[in-house]
mmCIF file of N, CA, C and O and ligand atoms in Angstrom:
data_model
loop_
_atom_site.group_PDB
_atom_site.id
_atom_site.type_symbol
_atom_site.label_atom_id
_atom_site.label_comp_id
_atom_site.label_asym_id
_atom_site.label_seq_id
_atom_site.Cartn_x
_atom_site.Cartn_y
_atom_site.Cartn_z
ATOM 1 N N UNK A 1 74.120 122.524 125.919
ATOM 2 C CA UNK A 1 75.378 123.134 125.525
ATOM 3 C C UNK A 1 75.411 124.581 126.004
ATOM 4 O O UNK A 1 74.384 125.249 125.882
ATOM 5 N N UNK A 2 76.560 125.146 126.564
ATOM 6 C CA UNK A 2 76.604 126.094 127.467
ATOM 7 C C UNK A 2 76.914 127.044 125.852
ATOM 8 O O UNK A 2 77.293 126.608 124.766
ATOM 9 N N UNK A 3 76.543 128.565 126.308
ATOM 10 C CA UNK A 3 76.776 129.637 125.310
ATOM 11 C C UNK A 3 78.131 130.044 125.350
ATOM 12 O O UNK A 3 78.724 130.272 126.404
ATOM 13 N N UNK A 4 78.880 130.187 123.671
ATOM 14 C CA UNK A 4 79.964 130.412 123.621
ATOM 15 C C UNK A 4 80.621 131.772 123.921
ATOM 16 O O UNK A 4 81.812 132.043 123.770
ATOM 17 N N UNK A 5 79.642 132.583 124.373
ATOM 18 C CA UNK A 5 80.286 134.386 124.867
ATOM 19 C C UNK A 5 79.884 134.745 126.075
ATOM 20 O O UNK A 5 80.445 135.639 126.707
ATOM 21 N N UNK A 6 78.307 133.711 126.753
ATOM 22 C CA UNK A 6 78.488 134.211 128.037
ATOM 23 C C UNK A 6 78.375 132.816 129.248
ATOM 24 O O UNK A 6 78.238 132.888 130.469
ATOM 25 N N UNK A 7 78.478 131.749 128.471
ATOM 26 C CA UNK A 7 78.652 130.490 129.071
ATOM 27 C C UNK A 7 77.254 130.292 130.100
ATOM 28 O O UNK A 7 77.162 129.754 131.203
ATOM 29 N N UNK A 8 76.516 130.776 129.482
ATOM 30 C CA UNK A 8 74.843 130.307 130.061
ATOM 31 C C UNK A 8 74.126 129.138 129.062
ATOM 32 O O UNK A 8 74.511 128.725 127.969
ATOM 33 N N UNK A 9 73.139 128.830 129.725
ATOM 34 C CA UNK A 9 72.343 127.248 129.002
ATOM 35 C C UNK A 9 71.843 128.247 127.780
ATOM 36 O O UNK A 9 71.486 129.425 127.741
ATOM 37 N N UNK A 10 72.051 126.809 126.449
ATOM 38 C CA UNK A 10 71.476 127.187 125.209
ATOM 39 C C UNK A 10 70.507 126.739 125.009
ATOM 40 O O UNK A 10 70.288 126.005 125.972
ATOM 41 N N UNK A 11 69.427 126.669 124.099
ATOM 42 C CA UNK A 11 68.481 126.050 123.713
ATOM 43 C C UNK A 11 68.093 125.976 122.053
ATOM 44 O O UNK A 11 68.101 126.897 121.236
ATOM 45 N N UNK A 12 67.736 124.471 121.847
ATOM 46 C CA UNK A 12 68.288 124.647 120.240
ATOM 47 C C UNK A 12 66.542 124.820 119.644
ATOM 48 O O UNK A 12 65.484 124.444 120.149
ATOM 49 N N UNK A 13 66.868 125.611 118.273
ATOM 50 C CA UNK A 13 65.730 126.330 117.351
ATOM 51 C C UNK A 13 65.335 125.588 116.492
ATOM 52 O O UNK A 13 64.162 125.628 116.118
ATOM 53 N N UNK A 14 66.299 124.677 115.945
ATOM 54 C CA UNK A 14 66.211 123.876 114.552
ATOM 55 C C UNK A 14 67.507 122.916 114.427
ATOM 56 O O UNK A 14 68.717 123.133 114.485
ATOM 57 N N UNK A 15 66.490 121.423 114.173
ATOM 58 C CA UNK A 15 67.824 120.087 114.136
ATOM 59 C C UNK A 15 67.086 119.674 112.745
ATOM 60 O O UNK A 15 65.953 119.196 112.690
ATOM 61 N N UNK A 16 67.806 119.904 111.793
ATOM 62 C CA UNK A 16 68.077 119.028 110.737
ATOM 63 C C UNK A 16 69.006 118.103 110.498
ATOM 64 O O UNK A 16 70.229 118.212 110.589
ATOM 65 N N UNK A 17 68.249 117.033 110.135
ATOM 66 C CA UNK A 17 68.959 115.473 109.439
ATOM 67 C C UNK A 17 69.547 115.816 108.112
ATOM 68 O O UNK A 17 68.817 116.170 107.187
ATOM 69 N N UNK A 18 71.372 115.685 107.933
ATOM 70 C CA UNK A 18 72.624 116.001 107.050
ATOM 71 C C UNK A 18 72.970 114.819 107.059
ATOM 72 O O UNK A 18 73.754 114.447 107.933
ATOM 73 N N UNK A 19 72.532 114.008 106.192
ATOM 74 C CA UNK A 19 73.298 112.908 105.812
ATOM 75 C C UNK A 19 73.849 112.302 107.280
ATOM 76 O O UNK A 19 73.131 112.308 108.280
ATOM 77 N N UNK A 20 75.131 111.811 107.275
ATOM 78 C CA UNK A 20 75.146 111.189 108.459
ATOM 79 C C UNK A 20 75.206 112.099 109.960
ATOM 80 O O UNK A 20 75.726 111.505 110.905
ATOM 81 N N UNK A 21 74.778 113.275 110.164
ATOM 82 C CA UNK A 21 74.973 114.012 111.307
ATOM 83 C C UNK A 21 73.612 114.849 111.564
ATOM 84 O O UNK A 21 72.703 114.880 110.735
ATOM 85 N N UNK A 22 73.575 115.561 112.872
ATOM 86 C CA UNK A 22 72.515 116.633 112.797
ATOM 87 C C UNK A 22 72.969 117.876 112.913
ATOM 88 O O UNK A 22 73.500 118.186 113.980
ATOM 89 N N UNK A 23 72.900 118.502 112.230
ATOM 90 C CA UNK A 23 72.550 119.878 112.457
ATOM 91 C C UNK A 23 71.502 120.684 113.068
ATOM 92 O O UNK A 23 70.336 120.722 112.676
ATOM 93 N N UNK A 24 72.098 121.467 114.272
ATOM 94 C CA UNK A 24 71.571 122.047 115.279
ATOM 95 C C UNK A 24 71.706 123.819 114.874
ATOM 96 O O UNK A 24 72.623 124.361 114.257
ATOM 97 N N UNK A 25 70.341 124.517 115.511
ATOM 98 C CA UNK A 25 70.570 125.871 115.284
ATOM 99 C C UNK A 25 70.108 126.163 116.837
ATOM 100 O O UNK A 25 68.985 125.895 117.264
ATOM 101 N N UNK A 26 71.183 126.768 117.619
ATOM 102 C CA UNK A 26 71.050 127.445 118.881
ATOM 103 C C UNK A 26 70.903 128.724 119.350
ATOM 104 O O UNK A 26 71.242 129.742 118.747
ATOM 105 N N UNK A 27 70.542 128.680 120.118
ATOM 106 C CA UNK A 27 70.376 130.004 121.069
ATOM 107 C C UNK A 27 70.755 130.593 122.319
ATOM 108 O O UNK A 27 70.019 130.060 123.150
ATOM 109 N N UNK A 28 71.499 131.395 122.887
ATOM 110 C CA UNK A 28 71.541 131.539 124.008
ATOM 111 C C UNK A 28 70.172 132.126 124.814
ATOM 112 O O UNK A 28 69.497 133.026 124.316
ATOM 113 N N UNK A 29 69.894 131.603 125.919
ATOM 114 C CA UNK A 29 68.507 131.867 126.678
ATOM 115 C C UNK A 29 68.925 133.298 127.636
ATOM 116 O O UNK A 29 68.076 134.154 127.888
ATOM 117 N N UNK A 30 70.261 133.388 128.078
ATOM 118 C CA UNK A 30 70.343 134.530 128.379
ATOM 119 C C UNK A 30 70.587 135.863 127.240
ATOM 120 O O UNK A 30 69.710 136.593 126.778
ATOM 121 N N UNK A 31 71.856 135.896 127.009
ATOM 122 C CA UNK A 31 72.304 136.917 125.599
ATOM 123 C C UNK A 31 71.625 136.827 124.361
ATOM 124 O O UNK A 31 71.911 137.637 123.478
ATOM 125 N N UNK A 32 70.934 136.127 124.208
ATOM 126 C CA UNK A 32 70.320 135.688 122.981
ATOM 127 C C UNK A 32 71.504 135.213 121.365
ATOM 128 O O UNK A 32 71.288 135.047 120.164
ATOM 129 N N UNK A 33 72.831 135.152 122.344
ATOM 130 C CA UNK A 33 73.410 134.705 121.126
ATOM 131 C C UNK A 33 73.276 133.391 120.235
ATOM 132 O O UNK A 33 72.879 132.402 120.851
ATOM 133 N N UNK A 34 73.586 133.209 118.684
ATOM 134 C CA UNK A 34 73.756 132.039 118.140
ATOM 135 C C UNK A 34 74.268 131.478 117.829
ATOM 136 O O UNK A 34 75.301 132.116 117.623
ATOM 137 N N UNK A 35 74.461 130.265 117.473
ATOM 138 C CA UNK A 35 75.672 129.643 116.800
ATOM 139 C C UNK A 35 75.038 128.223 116.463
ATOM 140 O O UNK A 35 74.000 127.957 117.068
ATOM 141 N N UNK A 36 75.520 127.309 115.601
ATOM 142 C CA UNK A 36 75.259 126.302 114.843
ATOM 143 C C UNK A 36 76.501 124.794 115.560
ATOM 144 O O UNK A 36 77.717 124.858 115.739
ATOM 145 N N UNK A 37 75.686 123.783 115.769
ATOM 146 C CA UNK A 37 76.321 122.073 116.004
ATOM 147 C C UNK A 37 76.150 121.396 114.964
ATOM 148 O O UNK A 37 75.238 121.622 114.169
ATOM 149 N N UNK A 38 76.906 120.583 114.849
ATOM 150 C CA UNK A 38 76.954 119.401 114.033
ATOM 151 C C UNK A 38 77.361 118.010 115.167
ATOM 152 O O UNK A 38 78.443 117.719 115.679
ATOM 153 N N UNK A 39 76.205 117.443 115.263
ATOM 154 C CA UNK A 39 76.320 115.592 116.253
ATOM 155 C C UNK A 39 76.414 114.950 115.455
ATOM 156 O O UNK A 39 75.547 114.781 114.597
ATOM 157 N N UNK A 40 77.802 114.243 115.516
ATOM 158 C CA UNK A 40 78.671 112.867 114.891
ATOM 159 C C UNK A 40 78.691 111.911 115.991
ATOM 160 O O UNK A 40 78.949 112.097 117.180
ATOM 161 N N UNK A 41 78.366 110.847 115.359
ATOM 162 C CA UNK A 41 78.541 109.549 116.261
ATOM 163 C C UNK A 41 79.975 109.420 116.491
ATOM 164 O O UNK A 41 80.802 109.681 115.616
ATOM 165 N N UNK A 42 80.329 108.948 117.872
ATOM 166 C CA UNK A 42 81.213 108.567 117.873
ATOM 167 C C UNK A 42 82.333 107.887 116.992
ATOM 168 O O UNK A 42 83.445 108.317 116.687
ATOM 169 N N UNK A 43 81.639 106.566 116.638
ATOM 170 C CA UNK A 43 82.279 105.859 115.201
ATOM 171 C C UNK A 43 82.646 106.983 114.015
ATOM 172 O O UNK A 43 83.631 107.127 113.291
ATOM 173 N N UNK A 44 81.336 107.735 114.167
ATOM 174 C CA UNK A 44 81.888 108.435 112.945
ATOM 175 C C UNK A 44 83.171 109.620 112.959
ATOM 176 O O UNK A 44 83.703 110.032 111.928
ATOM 177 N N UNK A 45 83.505 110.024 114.222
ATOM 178 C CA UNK A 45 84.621 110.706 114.486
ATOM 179 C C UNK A 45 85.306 110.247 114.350
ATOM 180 O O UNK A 45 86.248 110.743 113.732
ATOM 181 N N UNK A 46 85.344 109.189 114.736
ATOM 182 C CA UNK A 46 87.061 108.175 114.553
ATOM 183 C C UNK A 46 87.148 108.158 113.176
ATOM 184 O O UNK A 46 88.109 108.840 112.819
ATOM 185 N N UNK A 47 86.618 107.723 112.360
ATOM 186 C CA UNK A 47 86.261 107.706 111.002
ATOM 187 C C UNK A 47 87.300 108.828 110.183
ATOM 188 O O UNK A 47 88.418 108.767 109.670
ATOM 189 N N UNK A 48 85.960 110.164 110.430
ATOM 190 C CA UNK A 48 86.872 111.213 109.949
ATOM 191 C C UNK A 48 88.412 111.935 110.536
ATOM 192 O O UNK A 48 89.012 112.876 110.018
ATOM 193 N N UNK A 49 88.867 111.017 111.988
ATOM 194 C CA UNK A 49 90.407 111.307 112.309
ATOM 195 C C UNK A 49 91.166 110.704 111.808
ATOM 196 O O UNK A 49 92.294 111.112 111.532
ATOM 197 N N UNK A 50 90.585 109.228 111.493
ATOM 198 C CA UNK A 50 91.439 108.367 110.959
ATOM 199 C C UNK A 50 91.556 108.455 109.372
ATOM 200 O O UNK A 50 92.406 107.725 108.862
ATOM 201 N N UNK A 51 90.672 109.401 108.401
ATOM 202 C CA UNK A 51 91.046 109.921 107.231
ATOM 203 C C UNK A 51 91.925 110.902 106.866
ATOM 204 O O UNK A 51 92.607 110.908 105.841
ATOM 205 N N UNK A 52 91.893 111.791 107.790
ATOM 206 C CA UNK A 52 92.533 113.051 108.200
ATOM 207 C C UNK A 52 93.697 112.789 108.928
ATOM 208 O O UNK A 52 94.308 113.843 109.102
ATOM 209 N N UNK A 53 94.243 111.854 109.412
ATOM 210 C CA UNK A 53 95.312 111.380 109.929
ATOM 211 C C UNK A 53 96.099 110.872 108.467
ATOM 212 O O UNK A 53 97.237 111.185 108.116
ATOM 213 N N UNK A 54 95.244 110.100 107.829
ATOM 214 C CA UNK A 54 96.046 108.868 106.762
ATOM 215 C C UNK A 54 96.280 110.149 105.401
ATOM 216 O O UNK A 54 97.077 109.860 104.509
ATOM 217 N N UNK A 55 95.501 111.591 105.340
ATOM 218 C CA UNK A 55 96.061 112.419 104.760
ATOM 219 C C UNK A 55 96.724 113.193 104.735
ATOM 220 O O UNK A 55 97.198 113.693 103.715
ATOM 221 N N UNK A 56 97.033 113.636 106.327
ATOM 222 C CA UNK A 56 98.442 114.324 106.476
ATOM 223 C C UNK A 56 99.578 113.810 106.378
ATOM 224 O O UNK A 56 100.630 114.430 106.225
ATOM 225 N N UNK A 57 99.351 111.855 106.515
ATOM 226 C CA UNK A 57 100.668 111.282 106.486
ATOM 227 C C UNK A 57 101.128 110.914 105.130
ATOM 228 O O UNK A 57 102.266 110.563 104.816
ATOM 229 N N UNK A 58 100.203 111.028 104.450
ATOM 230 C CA UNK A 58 100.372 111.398 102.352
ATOM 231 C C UNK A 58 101.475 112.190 102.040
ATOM 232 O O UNK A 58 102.413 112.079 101.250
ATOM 233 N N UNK A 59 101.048 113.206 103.046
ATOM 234 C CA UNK A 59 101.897 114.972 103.032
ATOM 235 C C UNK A 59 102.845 114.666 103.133
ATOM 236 O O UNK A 59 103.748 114.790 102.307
ATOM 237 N N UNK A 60 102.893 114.154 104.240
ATOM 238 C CA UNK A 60 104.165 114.186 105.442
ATOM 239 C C UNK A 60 105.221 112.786 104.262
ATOM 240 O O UNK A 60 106.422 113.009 104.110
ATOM 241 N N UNK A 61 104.912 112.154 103.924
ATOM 242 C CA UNK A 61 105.424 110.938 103.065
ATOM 243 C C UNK A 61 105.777 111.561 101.642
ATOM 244 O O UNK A 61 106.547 110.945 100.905
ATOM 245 N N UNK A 62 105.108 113.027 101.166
ATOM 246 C CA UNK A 62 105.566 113.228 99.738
ATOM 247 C C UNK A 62 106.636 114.140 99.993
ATOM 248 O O UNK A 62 107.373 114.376 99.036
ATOM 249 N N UNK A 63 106.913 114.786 101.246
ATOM 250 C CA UNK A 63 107.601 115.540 101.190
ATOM 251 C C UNK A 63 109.145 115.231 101.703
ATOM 252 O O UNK A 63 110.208 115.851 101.701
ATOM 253 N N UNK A 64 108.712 114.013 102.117
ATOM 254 C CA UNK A 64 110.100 113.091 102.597
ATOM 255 C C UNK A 64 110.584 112.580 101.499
ATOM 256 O O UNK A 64 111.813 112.557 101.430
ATOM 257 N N UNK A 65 109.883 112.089 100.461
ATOM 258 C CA UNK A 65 110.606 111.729 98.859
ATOM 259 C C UNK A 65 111.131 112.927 97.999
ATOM 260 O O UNK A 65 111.916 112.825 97.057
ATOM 261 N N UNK A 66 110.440 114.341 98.586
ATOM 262 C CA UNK A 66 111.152 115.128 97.973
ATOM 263 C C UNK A 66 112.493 115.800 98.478
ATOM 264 O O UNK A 66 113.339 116.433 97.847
ATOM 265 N N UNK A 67 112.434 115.533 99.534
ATOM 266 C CA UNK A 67 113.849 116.208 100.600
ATOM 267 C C UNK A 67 114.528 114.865 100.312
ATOM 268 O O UNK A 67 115.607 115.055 100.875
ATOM 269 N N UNK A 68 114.597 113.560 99.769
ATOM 270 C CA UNK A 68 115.316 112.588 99.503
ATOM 271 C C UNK A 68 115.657 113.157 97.821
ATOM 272 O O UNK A 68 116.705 112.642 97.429
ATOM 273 N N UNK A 69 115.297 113.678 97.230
ATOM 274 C CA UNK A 69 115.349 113.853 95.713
ATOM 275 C C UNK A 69 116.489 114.706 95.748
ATOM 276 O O UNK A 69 117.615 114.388 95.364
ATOM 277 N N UNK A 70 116.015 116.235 96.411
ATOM 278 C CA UNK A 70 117.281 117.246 96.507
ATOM 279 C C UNK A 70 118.324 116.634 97.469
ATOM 280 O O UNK A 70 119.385 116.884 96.897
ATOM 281 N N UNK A 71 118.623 115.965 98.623
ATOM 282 C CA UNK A 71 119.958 115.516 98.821
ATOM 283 C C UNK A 71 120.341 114.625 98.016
ATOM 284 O O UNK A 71 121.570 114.558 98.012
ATOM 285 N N UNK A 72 119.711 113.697 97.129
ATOM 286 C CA UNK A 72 120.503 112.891 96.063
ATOM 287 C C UNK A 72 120.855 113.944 94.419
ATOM 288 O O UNK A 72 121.261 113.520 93.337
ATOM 289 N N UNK A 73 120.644 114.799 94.659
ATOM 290 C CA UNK A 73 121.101 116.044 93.483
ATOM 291 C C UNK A 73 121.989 116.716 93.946
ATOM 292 O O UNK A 73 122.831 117.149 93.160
ATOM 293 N N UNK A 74 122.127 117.105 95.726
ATOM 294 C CA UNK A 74 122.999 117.594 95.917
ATOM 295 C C UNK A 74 124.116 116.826 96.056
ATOM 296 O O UNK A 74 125.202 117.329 95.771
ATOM 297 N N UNK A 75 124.052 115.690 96.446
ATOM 298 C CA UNK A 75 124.973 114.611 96.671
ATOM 299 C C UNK A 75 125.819 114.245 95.113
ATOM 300 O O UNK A 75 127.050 114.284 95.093
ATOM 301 N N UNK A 76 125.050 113.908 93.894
ATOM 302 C CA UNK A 76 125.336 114.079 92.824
ATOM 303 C C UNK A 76 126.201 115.263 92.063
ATOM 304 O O UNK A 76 127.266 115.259 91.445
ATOM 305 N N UNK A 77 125.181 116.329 92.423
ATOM 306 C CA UNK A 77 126.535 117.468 91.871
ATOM 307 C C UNK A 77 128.047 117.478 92.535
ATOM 308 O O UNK A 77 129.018 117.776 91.838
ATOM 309 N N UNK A 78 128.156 117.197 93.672
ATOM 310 C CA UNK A 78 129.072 117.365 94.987
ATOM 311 C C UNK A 78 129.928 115.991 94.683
ATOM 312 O O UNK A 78 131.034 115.899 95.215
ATOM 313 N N UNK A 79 129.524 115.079 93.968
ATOM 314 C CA UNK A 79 130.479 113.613 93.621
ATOM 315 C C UNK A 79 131.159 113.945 92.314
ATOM 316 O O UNK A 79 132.226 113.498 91.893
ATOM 317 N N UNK A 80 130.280 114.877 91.710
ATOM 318 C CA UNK A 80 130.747 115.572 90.546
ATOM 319 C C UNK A 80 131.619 116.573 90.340
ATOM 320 O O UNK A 80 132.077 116.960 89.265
ATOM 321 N N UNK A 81 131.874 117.071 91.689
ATOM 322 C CA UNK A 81 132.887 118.032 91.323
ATOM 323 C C UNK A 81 132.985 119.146 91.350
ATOM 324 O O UNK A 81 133.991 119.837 91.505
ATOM 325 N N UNK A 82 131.536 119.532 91.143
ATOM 326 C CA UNK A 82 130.584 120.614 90.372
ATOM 327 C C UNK A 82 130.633 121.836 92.276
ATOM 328 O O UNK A 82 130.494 123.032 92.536
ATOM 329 N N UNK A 83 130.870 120.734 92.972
ATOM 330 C CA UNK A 83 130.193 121.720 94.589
ATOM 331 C C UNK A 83 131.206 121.244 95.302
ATOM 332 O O UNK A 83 131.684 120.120 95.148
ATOM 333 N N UNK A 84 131.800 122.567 96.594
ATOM 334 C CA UNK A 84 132.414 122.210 97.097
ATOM 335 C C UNK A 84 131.448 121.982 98.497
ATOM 336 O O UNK A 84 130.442 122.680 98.619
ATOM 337 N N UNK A 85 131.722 121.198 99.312
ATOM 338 C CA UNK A 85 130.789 120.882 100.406
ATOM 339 C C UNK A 85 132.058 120.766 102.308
ATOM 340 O O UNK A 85 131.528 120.512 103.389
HETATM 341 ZN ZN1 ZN B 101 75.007 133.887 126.008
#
């Protein structure tokens, strides 16, 4: 993995086993900068897009019942009399 500030080869310090992933501690061999990986299996990416997909569309689905709530209130006051539109 190339270094993220001067795009030279890294070399990693420490891989610990996290439950289903590894955690990597790197180094740059030139700058000596660091920074930290996490390796997900493939499967397991899809995994966490396809959770993260099915929870934004929660969002995206509660907020469509609520923009259906206020045009049936506005629609209501406005049959009522109450609003001119
Ligand atoms: Zn570097």
């Amino acid at each position: 993995m190339k270094c993220k500030k001067c795009g030279e080869k890294t070399r990693t310090k420490e891989t610990t086993d996290v439950q289903s992933y590894k955690y990597r501690r790197r180094e740059c061999v030139s700058c000596g900068s660091r920074f930290s990986t996490r390796e997900y299996s493939v499967e397991e990416i899809r995994q966490i897009e396809t959770q993260r997909y099915d929870e934004r569309l929660e969002v995206a689905k509660a907020e469509i019942r609520e923009l259906r709530r206020f045009q049936e209130a506005i629609e209501s006051i406005a049959l009522g009399g109450r609003l001119q539109l």
